[in-house]
C-alpha positions as CSV (number, residue, x, y, z in Angstrom):
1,X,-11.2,-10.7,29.1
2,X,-12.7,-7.4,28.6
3,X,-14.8,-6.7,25.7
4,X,-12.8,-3.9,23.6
5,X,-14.6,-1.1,22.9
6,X,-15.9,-0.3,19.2
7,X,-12.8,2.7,17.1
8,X,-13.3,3.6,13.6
9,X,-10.1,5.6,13.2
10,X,-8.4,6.9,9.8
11,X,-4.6,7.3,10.2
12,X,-2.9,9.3,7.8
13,X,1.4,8.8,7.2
14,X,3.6,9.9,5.3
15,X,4.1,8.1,1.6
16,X,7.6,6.7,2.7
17,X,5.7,5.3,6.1
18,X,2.9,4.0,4.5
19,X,5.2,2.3,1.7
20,X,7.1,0.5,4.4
21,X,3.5,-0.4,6.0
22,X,2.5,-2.0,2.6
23,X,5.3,-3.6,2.5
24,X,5.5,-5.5,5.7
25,X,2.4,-6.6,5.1
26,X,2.6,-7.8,1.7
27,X,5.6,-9.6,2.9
28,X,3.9,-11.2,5.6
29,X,0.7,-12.3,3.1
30,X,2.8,-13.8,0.7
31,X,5.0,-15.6,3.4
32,X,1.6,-17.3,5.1
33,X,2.5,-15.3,8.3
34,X,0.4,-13.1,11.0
35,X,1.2,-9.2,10.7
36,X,1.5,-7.2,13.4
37,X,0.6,-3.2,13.4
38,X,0.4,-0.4,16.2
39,X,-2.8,2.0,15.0
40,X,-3.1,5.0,17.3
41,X,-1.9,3.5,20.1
42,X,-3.6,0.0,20.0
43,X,-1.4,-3.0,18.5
44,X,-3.2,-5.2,15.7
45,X,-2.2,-8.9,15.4
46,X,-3.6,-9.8,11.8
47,X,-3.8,-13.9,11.9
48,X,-2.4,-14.9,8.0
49,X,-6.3,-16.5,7.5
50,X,-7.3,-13.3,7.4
51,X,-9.8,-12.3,4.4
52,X,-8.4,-9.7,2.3
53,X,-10.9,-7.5,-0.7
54,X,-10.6,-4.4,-2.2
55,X,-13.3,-1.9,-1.7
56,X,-14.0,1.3,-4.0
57,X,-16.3,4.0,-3.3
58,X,-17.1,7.2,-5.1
59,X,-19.1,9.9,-3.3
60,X,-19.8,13.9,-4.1
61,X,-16.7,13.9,-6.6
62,X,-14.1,11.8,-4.2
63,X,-13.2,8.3,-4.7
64,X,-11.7,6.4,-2.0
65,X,-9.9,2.9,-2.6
66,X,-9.8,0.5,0.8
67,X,-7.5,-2.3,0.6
68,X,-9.3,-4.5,3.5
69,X,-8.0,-7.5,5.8
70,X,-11.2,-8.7,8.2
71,X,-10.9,-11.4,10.8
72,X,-12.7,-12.5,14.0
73,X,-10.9,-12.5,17.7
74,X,-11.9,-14.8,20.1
75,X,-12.9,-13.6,23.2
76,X,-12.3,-16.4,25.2
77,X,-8.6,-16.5,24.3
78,X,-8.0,-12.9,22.6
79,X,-6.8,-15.3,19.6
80,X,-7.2,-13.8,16.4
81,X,-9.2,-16.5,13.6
82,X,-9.5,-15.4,9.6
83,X,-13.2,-15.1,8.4
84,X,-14.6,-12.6,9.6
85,X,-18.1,-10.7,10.6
């Protein structure tokens, strides 16, 4: 399988899109289920192991507030596993 290559990419929506987003997903965490997203283009399969945190920074008078899921693919396979890097 080909290696993907390495995105950092911000996505803005609307509040009523991102709503529905964050819902799906916390649906899908508190059911024990893998989510699936589209982000520019590429589709996301987030496996329910999947570690989840909360990350706040503050820098030159803006805060930022991440809500995180991070898991590991398998190349081999192109599985998704939880844990993460």
């Amino acid at each position: 399988m080909p290696k993907r290559p390495e995105r950092d990419i911000e996505k803005r929506y609307p509040r009523k899109e991102f709503v529905a987003k964050l819902r799906r997903l916390a649906d899908a965490i508190e059911a024990g289920e893998a989510f699936s997203i589209q982000v520019a283009g590429e589709r996301l399969r987030i496996p329910a192991d999947a570690l989840f945190n909360i990350e706040h920074e503050r820098e030159g008078g803006v805060d930022e507030l991440e809500f995180q899921l991070r898991w590991k693919r398998n190349p081999a396979s192109g599985r998704t596993t939880g844990g993460g890097a």
